[in-house]
Short mmCIF file of C-alpha atoms and ligand atoms in Angstrom, two decimals:
data_model
loop_
_atom_site.label_atom_id
_atom_site.label_comp_id
_atom_site.label_asym_id
_atom_site.label_seq_id
_atom_site.Cartn_x
_atom_site.Cartn_y
_atom_site.Cartn_z
CA MET L 14 -4.48 -32.29 -24.37
CA GLU L 15 -4.21 -34.16 -21.41
CA GLU L 16 -2.05 -37.05 -21.27
CA GLY L 17 -3.09 -40.30 -22.85
CA GLN L 18 -6.13 -38.47 -24.69
CA GLY L 19 -6.24 -40.60 -28.05
CA PHE L 20 -8.34 -39.49 -30.93
CA ASP L 21 -11.57 -40.70 -30.71
CA ARG L 22 -13.12 -38.43 -32.88
CA LEU L 23 -13.08 -36.88 -36.52
CA SER L 24 -13.39 -33.30 -37.21
CA PRO L 25 -16.88 -32.31 -38.37
CA ASN L 26 -15.42 -32.58 -42.02
CA GLY L 27 -13.57 -35.94 -41.32
CA ASN L 28 -15.97 -38.31 -43.45
CA LYS L 29 -16.13 -35.76 -46.23
CA ALA L 30 -13.51 -37.33 -48.20
CA MET L 31 -12.36 -35.36 -51.28
CA SER L 32 -10.76 -37.57 -53.17
CA ASN L 33 -11.85 -41.07 -53.22
CA TYR L 34 -8.53 -42.46 -52.61
CA ARG L 35 -8.60 -46.19 -51.96
CA ILE L 36 -6.04 -49.03 -52.14
CA GLN L 37 -7.79 -52.20 -53.26
CA GLY L 38 -7.24 -55.27 -51.25
CA ALA L 39 -7.84 -58.87 -51.33
CA THR L 40 -10.81 -58.42 -48.43
CA GLY L 41 -12.02 -55.15 -50.12
CA GLU L 42 -11.39 -51.52 -50.46
CA TRP L 43 -9.16 -49.83 -47.67
CA GLU L 44 -9.36 -45.93 -46.81
CA VAL L 45 -6.44 -43.97 -45.98
CA VAL L 46 -6.20 -41.85 -43.03
CA ILE L 47 -3.36 -39.11 -42.19
CA GLY L 48 -2.55 -36.58 -39.38
CA LEU L 49 0.41 -34.46 -39.86
CA GLU L 50 2.55 -32.81 -37.50
CA VAL L 51 4.71 -30.18 -38.80
CA HIS L 52 8.04 -28.91 -37.14
CA ALA L 53 8.16 -24.86 -38.31
CA GLN L 54 11.01 -23.15 -37.24
CA VAL L 55 10.25 -19.63 -36.56
CA THR L 56 11.51 -16.89 -38.22
CA SER L 57 13.50 -14.78 -35.06
CA ASN L 58 16.99 -13.75 -35.10
CA ALA L 59 17.36 -15.26 -31.63
CA LYS L 60 16.45 -18.20 -30.03
CA LEU L 61 13.33 -18.92 -27.81
CA PHE L 62 14.70 -18.83 -24.54
CA SER L 63 18.24 -17.00 -25.48
CA GLY L 64 19.79 -13.86 -27.61
CA ALA L 65 21.77 -16.32 -29.56
CA PRO L 66 21.45 -16.41 -33.70
CA THR L 67 19.98 -18.48 -35.85
CA ALA L 68 21.29 -18.01 -38.83
CA PHE L 69 21.47 -20.68 -41.50
CA GLY L 70 24.89 -22.74 -42.21
CA ALA L 71 27.10 -20.98 -40.01
CA GLU L 72 30.14 -22.82 -39.12
CA PRO L 73 29.51 -25.35 -36.60
CA ASN L 74 29.17 -24.54 -32.39
CA THR L 75 29.41 -20.21 -33.47
CA GLN L 76 25.57 -19.93 -32.60
CA VAL L 77 25.32 -21.21 -29.08
CA SER L 78 24.83 -19.43 -25.96
CA LEU L 79 25.93 -21.18 -22.20
CA ILE L 80 21.48 -21.34 -22.15
CA ASP L 81 21.84 -23.33 -25.45
CA ALA L 82 24.45 -25.56 -23.97
CA ALA L 83 22.52 -26.22 -21.43
CA MET L 84 25.18 -24.82 -18.40
CA PRO L 85 24.08 -25.27 -14.87
CA GLY L 86 22.49 -22.64 -13.63
CA MET L 87 21.33 -20.76 -16.71
CA LEU L 88 18.03 -19.79 -17.22
CA PRO L 89 15.46 -19.48 -20.07
CA VAL L 90 13.77 -15.91 -20.94
CA PRO L 91 11.18 -16.33 -23.72
CA ASN L 92 11.97 -14.36 -26.61
CA ARG L 93 8.64 -12.19 -27.33
CA GLU L 94 9.23 -12.20 -31.29
CA CYS L 95 8.79 -16.38 -31.41
CA ILE L 96 5.95 -15.94 -29.14
CA ARG L 97 4.15 -13.05 -31.41
CA GLN L 98 4.93 -15.09 -34.71
CA ALA L 99 3.71 -17.96 -32.83
CA VAL L 100 0.25 -16.13 -32.30
CA ARG L 101 0.00 -14.50 -35.47
CA THR L 102 0.32 -18.11 -37.39
CA GLY L 103 -2.05 -19.07 -35.06
CA MET L 104 -4.38 -16.50 -36.00
CA ALA L 105 -3.84 -17.03 -39.58
CA ILE L 106 -5.66 -20.43 -39.56
CA ASN L 107 -8.69 -18.82 -37.31
CA ALA L 108 -7.26 -20.59 -34.51
CA VAL L 109 -8.33 -19.76 -30.75
CA ILE L 110 -5.13 -18.03 -29.16
CA ASN L 111 -4.93 -19.36 -25.65
CA LYS L 112 -3.93 -15.99 -23.50
CA TRP L 113 -2.70 -18.30 -20.74
CA SER L 114 -0.48 -21.39 -21.61
CA ARG L 115 2.48 -22.99 -20.04
CA PHE L 116 5.86 -24.51 -20.70
CA ASP L 117 6.56 -28.30 -20.08
CA ARG L 118 9.78 -30.01 -20.27
CA LYS L 119 9.94 -33.46 -22.58
CA ASN L 120 12.47 -35.40 -20.69
CA TYR L 121 14.63 -37.83 -22.90
CA PHE L 122 18.37 -38.69 -22.80
CA TYR L 123 19.82 -37.90 -26.56
CA ALA L 124 23.53 -36.58 -26.99
CA ASP L 125 21.94 -33.69 -29.36
CA LEU L 126 19.90 -32.42 -26.22
CA PRO L 127 22.48 -31.17 -23.60
CA GLN L 128 19.35 -30.17 -21.35
CA GLY L 129 18.11 -33.77 -21.32
CA TYR L 130 14.99 -32.32 -21.82
CA GLN L 131 13.42 -30.57 -24.27
CA ILE L 132 11.00 -27.61 -23.53
CA SER L 133 7.83 -27.75 -25.36
CA GLN L 134 3.94 -27.37 -24.34
CA LEU L 135 2.18 -30.07 -24.05
CA TYR L 136 -0.73 -29.62 -21.54
CA HIS L 137 -1.29 -25.91 -22.18
CA PRO L 138 -0.50 -24.77 -25.85
CA LEU L 139 -0.18 -21.39 -27.17
CA VAL L 140 -2.61 -21.95 -29.78
CA GLY L 141 -5.70 -24.05 -29.98
CA GLU L 142 -8.30 -25.39 -32.52
CA GLY L 143 -8.05 -23.48 -36.03
CA VAL L 144 -8.86 -24.68 -39.45
CA ILE L 145 -6.71 -25.16 -43.07
CA THR L 146 -8.82 -24.81 -46.26
CA VAL L 147 -7.54 -26.80 -48.71
CA GLN L 148 -8.35 -27.26 -52.33
CA LEU L 149 -7.40 -30.82 -53.80
CA ASP L 150 -5.35 -29.13 -56.95
CA GLU L 151 -4.83 -25.17 -56.61
CA LYS L 152 -4.36 -24.81 -60.13
CA ASP L 153 -7.63 -26.17 -60.95
CA PRO L 154 -10.50 -23.68 -59.53
CA ASP L 155 -13.14 -26.91 -60.45
CA SER L 156 -11.43 -29.55 -58.10
CA GLU L 157 -13.26 -30.18 -54.52
CA VAL L 158 -11.89 -28.04 -51.54
CA LYS L 159 -11.97 -29.25 -47.83
CA GLU L 160 -11.24 -27.76 -44.53
CA ILE L 161 -8.54 -29.59 -41.76
CA GLY L 162 -8.66 -29.20 -38.54
CA VAL L 163 -5.63 -27.99 -36.81
CA GLU L 164 -5.39 -29.18 -33.21
CA ARG L 165 -2.87 -27.21 -31.52
CA ILE L 166 0.01 -25.32 -32.17
CA HIS L 167 2.59 -25.11 -29.47
CA VAL L 168 5.91 -23.66 -29.20
CA GLU L 169 9.48 -25.98 -28.31
CA GLN L 170 13.01 -25.54 -28.56
CA ASP L 171 14.86 -27.88 -31.40
CA ALA L 172 17.67 -30.23 -30.77
CA GLY L 173 21.14 -29.96 -31.69
CA LYS L 174 22.53 -31.93 -34.58
CA LEU L 175 24.67 -34.81 -34.54
CA MET L 176 27.47 -34.97 -37.47
CA HIS L 177 28.73 -39.02 -38.39
CA ASP L 178 29.95 -38.42 -41.31
CA GLN L 179 32.78 -35.91 -39.93
CA HIS L 180 35.38 -38.75 -38.65
CA PRO L 181 35.85 -42.75 -39.61
CA THR L 182 35.16 -43.75 -35.88
CA ARG L 183 33.71 -40.70 -33.80
CA SER L 184 30.49 -38.41 -34.08
CA TYR L 185 30.35 -34.75 -33.70
CA VAL L 186 27.23 -32.53 -32.06
CA ASP L 187 26.52 -29.28 -33.45
CA LEU L 188 24.49 -27.29 -31.17
CA ASN L 189 23.47 -24.66 -33.20
CA ARG L 190 20.07 -25.26 -33.77
CA SER L 191 20.02 -25.98 -30.20
CA GLY L 192 17.18 -23.77 -28.15
CA VAL L 193 15.70 -22.67 -31.65
CA ALA L 194 12.22 -22.14 -31.57
CA LEU L 195 10.04 -24.14 -33.63
CA MET L 196 5.89 -24.15 -34.01
CA GLU L 197 4.44 -27.79 -34.01
CA ILE L 198 1.16 -27.63 -36.07
CA VAL L 199 -0.70 -30.37 -35.30
CA SER L 200 -3.54 -31.50 -37.65
CA ARG L 201 -6.65 -33.90 -37.12
CA PRO L 202 -6.57 -37.16 -38.41
CA ASP L 203 -8.95 -35.30 -41.60
CA MET L 204 -6.88 -35.92 -44.46
CA ARG L 205 -7.27 -39.18 -47.07
CA SER L 206 -5.30 -39.55 -49.60
CA PRO L 207 -1.68 -38.17 -50.66
CA GLN L 208 -3.10 -35.39 -53.09
CA GLU L 209 -4.60 -34.08 -49.47
CA ALA L 210 -1.83 -34.07 -47.21
CA GLY L 211 0.36 -32.70 -50.22
CA ALA L 212 -2.20 -29.99 -50.72
CA TYR L 213 -2.89 -29.38 -47.26
CA LEU L 214 1.40 -28.97 -46.65
CA THR L 215 1.27 -26.67 -49.99
CA LYS L 216 -1.48 -24.77 -48.60
CA LEU L 217 0.33 -24.39 -44.96
CA ARG L 218 3.98 -23.61 -46.26
CA SER L 219 1.94 -20.82 -48.44
CA ILE L 220 0.25 -19.50 -45.15
CA LEU L 221 3.83 -19.50 -42.96
CA ARG L 222 5.62 -17.63 -46.22
CA TYR L 223 2.56 -14.75 -46.34
CA VAL L 224 2.60 -14.37 -42.21
CA GLY L 225 6.30 -14.36 -42.63
CA SER L 226 6.50 -16.60 -39.58
CA CYS L 227 8.85 -19.72 -40.98
CA ASP L 228 10.17 -19.11 -44.36
CA GLY L 229 8.92 -22.83 -44.91
CA ASN L 230 12.63 -24.32 -46.68
CA MET L 231 12.20 -27.90 -46.29
CA ASP L 232 15.30 -28.39 -48.31
CA GLN L 233 17.05 -26.57 -45.35
CA GLY L 234 15.43 -28.04 -42.73
CA SER L 235 12.88 -25.04 -41.42
CA MET L 236 9.94 -26.98 -41.88
CA ARG L 237 9.36 -30.90 -41.33
CA ALA L 238 6.46 -32.89 -41.34
CA ASP L 239 5.93 -36.13 -39.23
CA VAL L 240 3.62 -38.33 -41.48
CA ASN L 241 0.96 -40.21 -39.48
CA VAL L 242 -0.99 -43.03 -41.35
CA SER L 243 -3.37 -46.05 -40.48
CA VAL L 244 -5.55 -47.40 -42.83
CA ARG L 245 -9.22 -48.85 -42.13
CA LYS L 246 -12.44 -50.24 -43.66
CA PRO L 247 -14.22 -46.86 -45.05
CA GLY L 248 -16.19 -45.59 -42.31
CA GLY L 249 -15.06 -48.41 -39.72
CA GLU L 250 -12.91 -47.54 -36.38
CA LEU L 251 -9.76 -45.61 -36.70
CA GLY L 252 -6.85 -48.33 -37.49
CA THR L 253 -3.53 -48.35 -34.95
CA ARG L 254 -1.27 -45.43 -36.85
CA THR L 255 2.43 -45.38 -37.73
CA GLU L 256 4.64 -42.30 -37.34
CA THR L 257 7.50 -41.45 -40.33
CA LYS L 258 9.69 -38.98 -38.55
CA ASN L 259 11.05 -35.47 -40.27
CA VAL L 260 9.93 -35.93 -43.97
CA ASN L 261 11.34 -33.36 -45.60
CA SER L 262 9.61 -32.38 -49.03
CA VAL L 263 6.44 -32.66 -49.97
CA ARG L 264 6.68 -35.24 -52.73
CA PHE L 265 8.35 -37.52 -50.09
CA VAL L 266 5.43 -37.02 -47.76
CA MET L 267 2.96 -37.94 -50.69
CA GLN L 268 5.45 -41.02 -51.39
CA ALA L 269 5.77 -41.92 -47.85
CA ILE L 270 2.03 -42.13 -47.04
CA GLU L 271 1.45 -44.34 -50.75
CA GLN L 272 4.08 -46.64 -49.83
CA GLU L 273 3.15 -46.89 -45.81
CA ALA L 274 -0.24 -47.13 -46.09
CA GLN L 275 0.35 -50.38 -48.74
CA ARG L 276 2.28 -51.61 -46.43
CA GLN L 277 -0.05 -51.42 -43.78
CA VAL L 278 -2.92 -53.29 -46.12
CA ASP L 279 -0.14 -55.84 -46.92
CA VAL L 280 0.33 -56.56 -43.45
CA LEU L 281 -3.38 -56.95 -42.17
CA GLU L 282 -4.70 -58.60 -45.74
CA SER L 283 -2.21 -61.68 -44.60
CA GLY L 284 -3.87 -61.70 -41.08
CA GLY L 285 -1.05 -59.47 -38.93
CA ARG L 286 -1.32 -56.15 -36.99
CA ILE L 287 -0.27 -53.37 -37.21
CA VAL L 288 2.49 -51.83 -34.25
CA GLN L 289 2.28 -48.29 -33.07
CA GLU L 290 5.71 -47.36 -34.36
CA THR L 291 7.96 -44.78 -35.32
CA ARG L 292 9.42 -45.38 -38.89
CA LEU L 293 11.77 -43.42 -41.28
CA PHE L 294 11.46 -42.69 -44.72
CA ASP L 295 13.93 -43.42 -47.06
CA PRO L 296 13.75 -40.99 -50.53
CA ASP L 297 16.50 -42.98 -52.33
CA LYS L 298 14.18 -46.17 -51.80
CA GLY L 299 10.87 -44.07 -51.50
CA GLU L 300 10.27 -46.97 -48.57
CA THR L 301 9.61 -46.17 -44.62
CA ARG L 302 11.38 -48.76 -42.16
CA SER L 303 10.74 -49.51 -38.78
CA MET L 304 12.99 -47.29 -36.48
CA ARG L 305 11.64 -47.79 -32.86
CA SER L 306 8.34 -48.74 -31.38
CA LYS L 307 6.69 -45.73 -30.41
CA GLU L 308 6.77 -43.83 -27.17
CA ASP L 309 3.95 -42.53 -25.34
CA ALA L 310 3.50 -39.05 -23.73
CA HIS L 311 3.64 -40.46 -20.08
CA ASP L 312 7.08 -42.13 -21.37
CA TYR L 313 8.85 -38.41 -20.89
CA ARG L 314 7.69 -37.72 -17.70
CA TYR L 315 6.03 -34.42 -18.77
CA PHE L 316 6.29 -31.96 -15.96
CA PRO L 317 5.80 -27.95 -16.22
CA ASP L 318 8.73 -26.13 -16.64
CA PRO L 319 9.73 -24.66 -13.04
CA ASP L 320 12.08 -22.03 -14.62
CA LEU L 321 9.26 -20.52 -16.50
CA LEU L 322 6.24 -18.74 -15.65
CA PRO L 323 2.64 -19.31 -17.41
CA LEU L 324 2.58 -17.04 -20.36
CA VAL L 325 0.08 -14.85 -20.38
CA LEU L 326 -0.76 -12.45 -23.07
CA ASP L 327 -2.62 -9.66 -22.86
CA ASP L 328 -5.20 -8.07 -25.22
CA ALA L 329 -2.90 -5.27 -26.54
CA PHE L 330 -0.09 -8.09 -27.81
CA LEU L 331 -3.08 -9.62 -29.26
CA ASP L 332 -4.15 -6.56 -30.97
CA GLU L 333 -0.42 -5.98 -32.03
CA CYS L 334 -0.54 -9.48 -33.62
CA ARG L 335 -3.77 -9.21 -35.70
CA ALA L 336 -2.52 -5.45 -36.99
CA THR L 337 -0.09 -6.73 -38.99
CA LEU L 338 -1.68 -9.82 -40.46
CA PRO L 339 -1.20 -9.61 -43.98
CA GLU L 340 -3.70 -10.09 -46.66
CA LEU L 341 -3.80 -13.72 -46.45
CA PRO L 342 -4.20 -16.17 -49.77
CA ASP L 343 -7.44 -17.13 -49.43
CA ALA L 344 -8.84 -13.32 -49.20
CA LYS L 345 -6.44 -12.41 -51.69
CA ARG L 346 -7.74 -14.94 -54.45
CA GLY L 347 -11.00 -13.86 -53.65
CA ARG L 348 -10.50 -10.26 -54.22
CA TYR L 349 -8.16 -11.05 -57.71
CA GLU L 350 -11.51 -12.46 -58.56
CA SER L 351 -13.95 -10.41 -57.33
CA GLU L 352 -12.15 -6.70 -57.61
CA LEU L 353 -9.94 -7.26 -60.72
CA GLY L 354 -12.03 -9.83 -62.43
CA LEU L 355 -9.30 -11.93 -63.02
CA SER L 356 -10.26 -15.75 -64.12
CA ALA L 357 -10.63 -18.12 -60.78
CA TYR L 358 -6.96 -20.33 -62.58
CA ASN L 359 -5.24 -17.11 -62.40
CA ALA L 360 -6.58 -15.63 -59.10
CA ALA L 361 -5.25 -19.41 -57.86
CA VAL L 362 -1.66 -19.38 -59.26
CA LEU L 363 -0.72 -15.64 -58.77
CA THR L 364 -1.77 -16.22 -54.73
CA ALA L 365 -0.33 -19.40 -54.26
CA ASP L 366 3.09 -17.59 -52.84
CA ALA L 367 3.36 -14.70 -51.10
CA ASP L 368 6.65 -13.87 -53.48
CA THR L 369 4.37 -14.35 -56.88
CA ALA L 370 1.77 -12.18 -55.33
CA ARG L 371 3.85 -9.46 -54.22
CA TRP L 372 5.09 -9.18 -57.77
CA PHE L 373 2.41 -9.22 -59.40
CA GLU L 374 0.91 -6.18 -57.45
CA ALA L 375 3.88 -4.16 -57.86
CA LEU L 376 3.00 -5.00 -61.69
CA LEU L 377 0.02 -4.12 -61.74
CA ALA L 378 0.30 -0.99 -59.56
CA GLU L 379 3.17 0.10 -62.20
CA SER L 380 1.16 -1.11 -65.11
CA ALA L 381 -2.06 1.02 -64.38
CA ARG L 382 0.20 4.08 -64.25
CA VAL L 383 2.05 3.58 -67.13
CA GLN L 384 -1.30 3.32 -69.13
CA LYS L 385 -3.02 5.87 -66.76
CA LYS L 386 -5.94 3.48 -66.33
CA GLY L 387 -7.23 1.82 -63.18
CA GLU L 388 -5.87 -1.56 -61.99
CA ALA L 389 -9.25 -3.52 -63.19
CA GLU L 390 -8.45 -2.75 -66.54
CA VAL L 391 -4.88 -3.85 -66.71
CA ALA L 392 -5.16 -6.74 -64.49
CA LYS L 393 -6.13 -9.40 -67.07
CA ALA L 394 -3.18 -8.79 -69.67
CA ALA L 395 -1.25 -7.97 -66.76
CA SER L 396 -2.15 -11.43 -65.03
CA ASN L 397 -1.93 -13.39 -68.56
CA TRP L 398 1.54 -12.10 -69.21
CA LEU L 399 2.88 -12.68 -66.02
CA ILE L 400 1.47 -16.17 -66.23
CA SER L 401 2.18 -17.54 -69.62
CA GLU L 402 4.95 -15.25 -70.97
CA LEU L 403 7.03 -14.43 -67.62
CA PHE L 404 6.38 -17.94 -65.63
CA GLY L 405 7.55 -19.76 -69.06
CA ALA L 406 10.46 -17.84 -69.17
CA LEU L 407 11.86 -17.97 -66.09
CA ASN L 408 11.23 -22.10 -65.59
CA ARG L 409 13.65 -22.23 -68.90
CA LEU L 410 15.71 -20.39 -67.04
CA GLY L 411 15.30 -22.47 -63.51
CA LYS L 412 14.85 -19.20 -61.95
CA ASP L 413 12.01 -18.18 -58.96
CA ILE L 414 10.30 -14.95 -59.35
CA GLU L 415 12.61 -13.03 -56.82
CA ASP L 416 15.40 -13.88 -59.15
CA SER L 417 13.17 -12.95 -62.33
CA PRO L 418 15.80 -10.60 -64.59
CA VAL L 419 12.70 -8.58 -65.71
CA SER L 420 11.30 -5.98 -63.01
CA PRO L 421 7.75 -5.32 -62.26
CA GLU L 422 8.62 -1.87 -63.80
CA ARG L 423 10.15 -3.20 -67.13
CA GLY L 424 7.06 -5.75 -67.03
CA ALA L 425 4.82 -2.92 -67.24
CA GLU L 426 6.48 -0.67 -69.55
CA LEU L 427 6.19 -3.63 -72.19
CA LEU L 428 2.51 -4.33 -71.39
CA GLY L 429 2.31 -0.36 -71.60
CA LEU L 430 3.78 -0.98 -75.30
CA ILE L 431 1.34 -3.77 -76.27
CA GLY L 432 -1.66 -1.71 -74.94
CA ASP L 433 -1.03 1.58 -76.64
CA GLY L 434 -0.71 -0.62 -79.78
CA THR L 435 3.16 0.17 -80.52
CA ILE L 436 4.01 -3.59 -80.60
CA SER L 437 1.98 -6.73 -81.01
CA GLY L 438 2.04 -9.26 -78.62
CA SER L 439 3.97 -11.86 -80.81
CA ILE L 440 6.59 -9.12 -81.12
CA ALA L 441 6.76 -8.37 -77.26
CA LYS L 442 7.87 -12.05 -76.69
CA GLN L 443 10.81 -11.52 -78.63
CA VAL L 444 11.28 -8.30 -76.60
CA LEU L 445 11.04 -10.48 -73.51
CA GLU L 446 13.81 -12.38 -74.55
CA ILE L 447 16.16 -9.62 -75.49
CA MET L 448 15.08 -7.85 -72.10
CA LEU L 449 16.19 -11.13 -69.98
CA GLU L 450 19.53 -11.34 -72.00
CA THR L 451 20.23 -7.70 -71.84
CA GLY L 452 18.34 -6.23 -69.19
CA ASP L 453 17.15 -3.28 -71.66
CA ALA L 454 14.36 -1.46 -71.45
CA PRO L 455 11.89 -2.41 -74.00
CA ALA L 456 11.16 0.67 -75.47
CA LYS L 457 14.77 0.96 -75.79
CA ILE L 458 14.65 -2.43 -77.63
CA VAL L 459 11.70 -2.07 -80.00
CA GLU L 460 13.25 1.24 -81.01
CA GLU L 461 16.84 -0.13 -81.84
CA LYS L 462 15.63 -3.53 -83.47
CA GLY L 463 13.03 -1.65 -85.74
CA LEU L 464 9.80 -3.67 -83.89
CA LYS L 465 7.40 -1.19 -83.88
CA GLN L 466 4.42 -2.20 -85.18
CA THR L 467 2.59 -0.80 -88.39
CA SER L 468 -0.56 0.25 -89.71
CA ASP L 469 0.56 1.00 -92.91
CA THR L 470 -2.21 0.01 -95.19
CA GLY L 471 0.29 0.29 -98.19
CA ALA L 472 2.74 -2.01 -97.15
CA ILE L 473 0.16 -4.50 -96.06
CA GLU L 474 -1.84 -4.55 -98.74
CA ALA L 475 1.45 -5.29 -100.45
CA GLU L 476 1.98 -8.04 -99.11
CA ILE L 477 -1.69 -9.17 -99.07
CA ALA L 478 -1.58 -9.47 -102.50
CA LYS L 479 1.66 -11.60 -102.90
CA VAL L 480 -0.02 -13.94 -100.57
CA LEU L 481 -3.13 -14.05 -102.77
CA GLU L 482 -1.12 -14.53 -105.67
CA ALA L 483 1.08 -17.60 -104.31
CA ASN L 484 -1.97 -19.72 -102.74
CA PRO L 485 -4.57 -19.47 -105.63
CA ASP L 486 -6.20 -22.62 -104.60
CA LYS L 487 -6.58 -21.44 -101.18
CA VAL L 488 -8.47 -18.56 -101.83
CA ALA L 489 -10.75 -20.53 -104.89
CA ASP L 490 -11.60 -22.81 -101.48
CA TYR L 491 -11.74 -19.66 -99.12
CA ARG L 492 -14.71 -18.07 -101.39
CA GLY L 493 -16.03 -21.67 -102.19
CA GLY L 494 -17.13 -21.45 -98.27
CA LYS L 495 -13.75 -22.83 -96.07
CA ASP L 496 -14.45 -19.87 -94.17
CA LYS L 497 -11.64 -21.44 -91.30
CA LEU L 498 -8.72 -20.71 -94.07
CA PHE L 499 -9.05 -16.87 -92.97
CA GLY L 500 -6.76 -17.55 -90.34
CA PHE L 501 -4.04 -19.24 -92.39
CA PHE L 502 -4.19 -16.07 -94.70
CA VAL L 503 -3.94 -13.77 -91.89
CA GLY L 504 -0.70 -16.21 -90.62
CA GLN L 505 1.05 -15.82 -93.76
CA THR L 506 0.40 -12.16 -93.84
CA MET L 507 2.11 -11.66 -90.45
CA LYS L 508 4.88 -13.86 -91.55
CA ALA L 509 5.44 -11.76 -93.85
CA MET L 510 5.17 -8.72 -92.22
CA GLN L 511 8.02 -10.73 -89.55
CA GLY L 512 5.05 -10.01 -87.15
CA LYS L 513 5.01 -6.59 -87.54
CA ALA L 514 1.88 -5.47 -88.58
CA ASN L 515 -1.02 -4.57 -86.90
CA PRO L 516 -3.24 -7.61 -86.70
CA GLN L 517 -6.40 -5.49 -86.36
CA VAL L 518 -5.44 -3.58 -89.81
CA VAL L 519 -4.34 -6.74 -91.41
CA ASN L 520 -8.15 -8.43 -90.41
CA GLU L 521 -9.59 -5.75 -92.24
CA LEU L 522 -7.89 -5.56 -95.31
CA LEU L 523 -7.57 -9.24 -95.83
CA LYS L 524 -11.55 -9.24 -95.55
CA LYS L 525 -11.71 -6.67 -98.43
CA ALA L 526 -9.04 -8.31 -100.46
CA LEU L 527 -10.92 -11.80 -100.46
CA GLY L 528 -14.49 -10.11 -100.68
P1 ADP M 21 1.94 -38.11 -30.62
O1 ADP M 21 2.12 -36.34 -29.98
O2 ADP M 21 2.42 -39.13 -29.90
O3 ADP M 21 2.74 -38.36 -31.84
P2 ADP M 21 -1.03 -37.16 -31.22
O4 ADP M 21 -2.27 -37.99 -30.23
O5 ADP M 21 -0.77 -35.77 -30.91
O6 ADP M 21 0.30 -38.27 -31.08
O7 ADP M 21 -1.15 -37.07 -32.76
C1 ADP M 21 -0.10 -36.66 -33.73
C2 ADP M 21 -0.67 -36.92 -34.86
O8 ADP M 21 -1.15 -38.50 -35.41
C3 ADP M 21 -1.96 -35.78 -35.24
O9 ADP M 21 -1.60 -35.10 -36.68
C4 ADP M 21 -3.09 -36.78 -35.42
O10 ADP M 21 -3.97 -36.27 -36.60
C5 ADP M 21 -2.54 -38.33 -36.13
N1 ADP M 21 -3.48 -39.41 -35.72
C6 ADP M 21 -3.74 -39.90 -34.71
N2 ADP M 21 -4.52 -40.51 -34.57
C7 ADP M 21 -4.56 -41.19 -35.60
C8 ADP M 21 -4.56 -42.49 -36.99
N3 ADP M 21 -5.42 -43.27 -36.50
N4 ADP M 21 -4.46 -42.57 -37.77
C9 ADP M 21 -3.69 -41.37 -38.57
N5 ADP M 21 -3.38 -40.40 -38.05
C10 ADP M 21 -3.46 -40.49 -36.85
MG1 MG M 22 4.07 -37.03 -32.92
#
């Protein structure tokens, strides 16, 4: 993008509002326009232009090479892995990959930037236009789907960190982050509501994690968003925007948009005008406040970095990047529906993040093996169990799927016991609870606790007789036509059998007894 070129157009889908989010003012309704610039730290053991390590949480200034400290005469050398990850990310959003790109110096003075400039890419970014498809509510398969344009992804260095809370009168500088590779993923101003922006960010994070190019941990700062917001009368010209910097959670991004859009409407409605400025989000107050008037690109005196040659990629490198792309969330979601026959809801939930999908696929493979069936045959039961039983339990324990105390192999054993009729679904809930506590194999638990399901008709009939005897009026009502009461008798009989009766046998015997 050339210096000074603004946004005078929306991408083709820009006008198709996914949610009719409007702010009501005295002079009518206002539409909100949002564009996000996401800084994503590239997953790489070494920095963008030096060999220094990038581990999170290291002692201050222990991961700083002479290059990162900007010692005179040091020369940057691009790290192939960082470029590879950015290219793979571009491919994952169907973006144009520019085989010829170049690094520029963005000049400014700040104590956390020893070079006095950041090496970035303004004029010729590595990745050009792409697109991210988002669904307003991923958990609701009927909610609206929209394509959000990505204008570019460029690669740049991170700065160091100033620490103001270490000493009463001094500030310190930690250069561990100095020179770490970032991808700046710049969206088009295509979003129209806080929800859309939240969905975009969630989807982008999901894609980055699938690709493995960024860990997406917003709370550790490895992904942060600059939130550009403007308001306008629906369909009118784009308004002046403000940019709220470094917002570090999806929820905060949504809050910042809501609050900032409302503020702009208030200013405009009271006859004021919006100043293009940089703002800060205060998570405690849930509001944005002015930081500085916004600088333009020319303020930075960008120019091509004379220490670096243009970056030229060959086809072999691009092929290698493409070959290592995993199946991405949308493709996986489609396949779960078409090949495995999962509901749209289950497919959406299981593909929303890479760890969940990986866990599910291990469970599926293992279940098919244990039950000697095809994956499609066991997929429905496995997906339902994972979503309603294991997710529920993990939620209560406050654990993520990667930290599940129950492995996919153990889960598959449990599903096998349900599948072959050894235990019922309700007993399986009890068995899961014990598995979570003890880590024991489900078969062992079922054996030791005597939880095997019984089809012993004699025992079941005896309990049915007692249930009918204890409820003569309900029996009469049922026989008089109140069919719904059948469930009551099933429940009572199962309870009497401590959940261990084969439900199918209970049904049959009850029908006979109630005649
Ligand atoms: P800069 O690099 O100075 O922040 P850009 O022109 O690269 O500026 O735009 C940055 C972001 O601002 C992009 O994500 C873009 O979508 C968004 N944006 C541009 N114009 C508007 C606008 N009028 N309202 C909301 N967002 C906007
Ligand atoms: Mg910006």
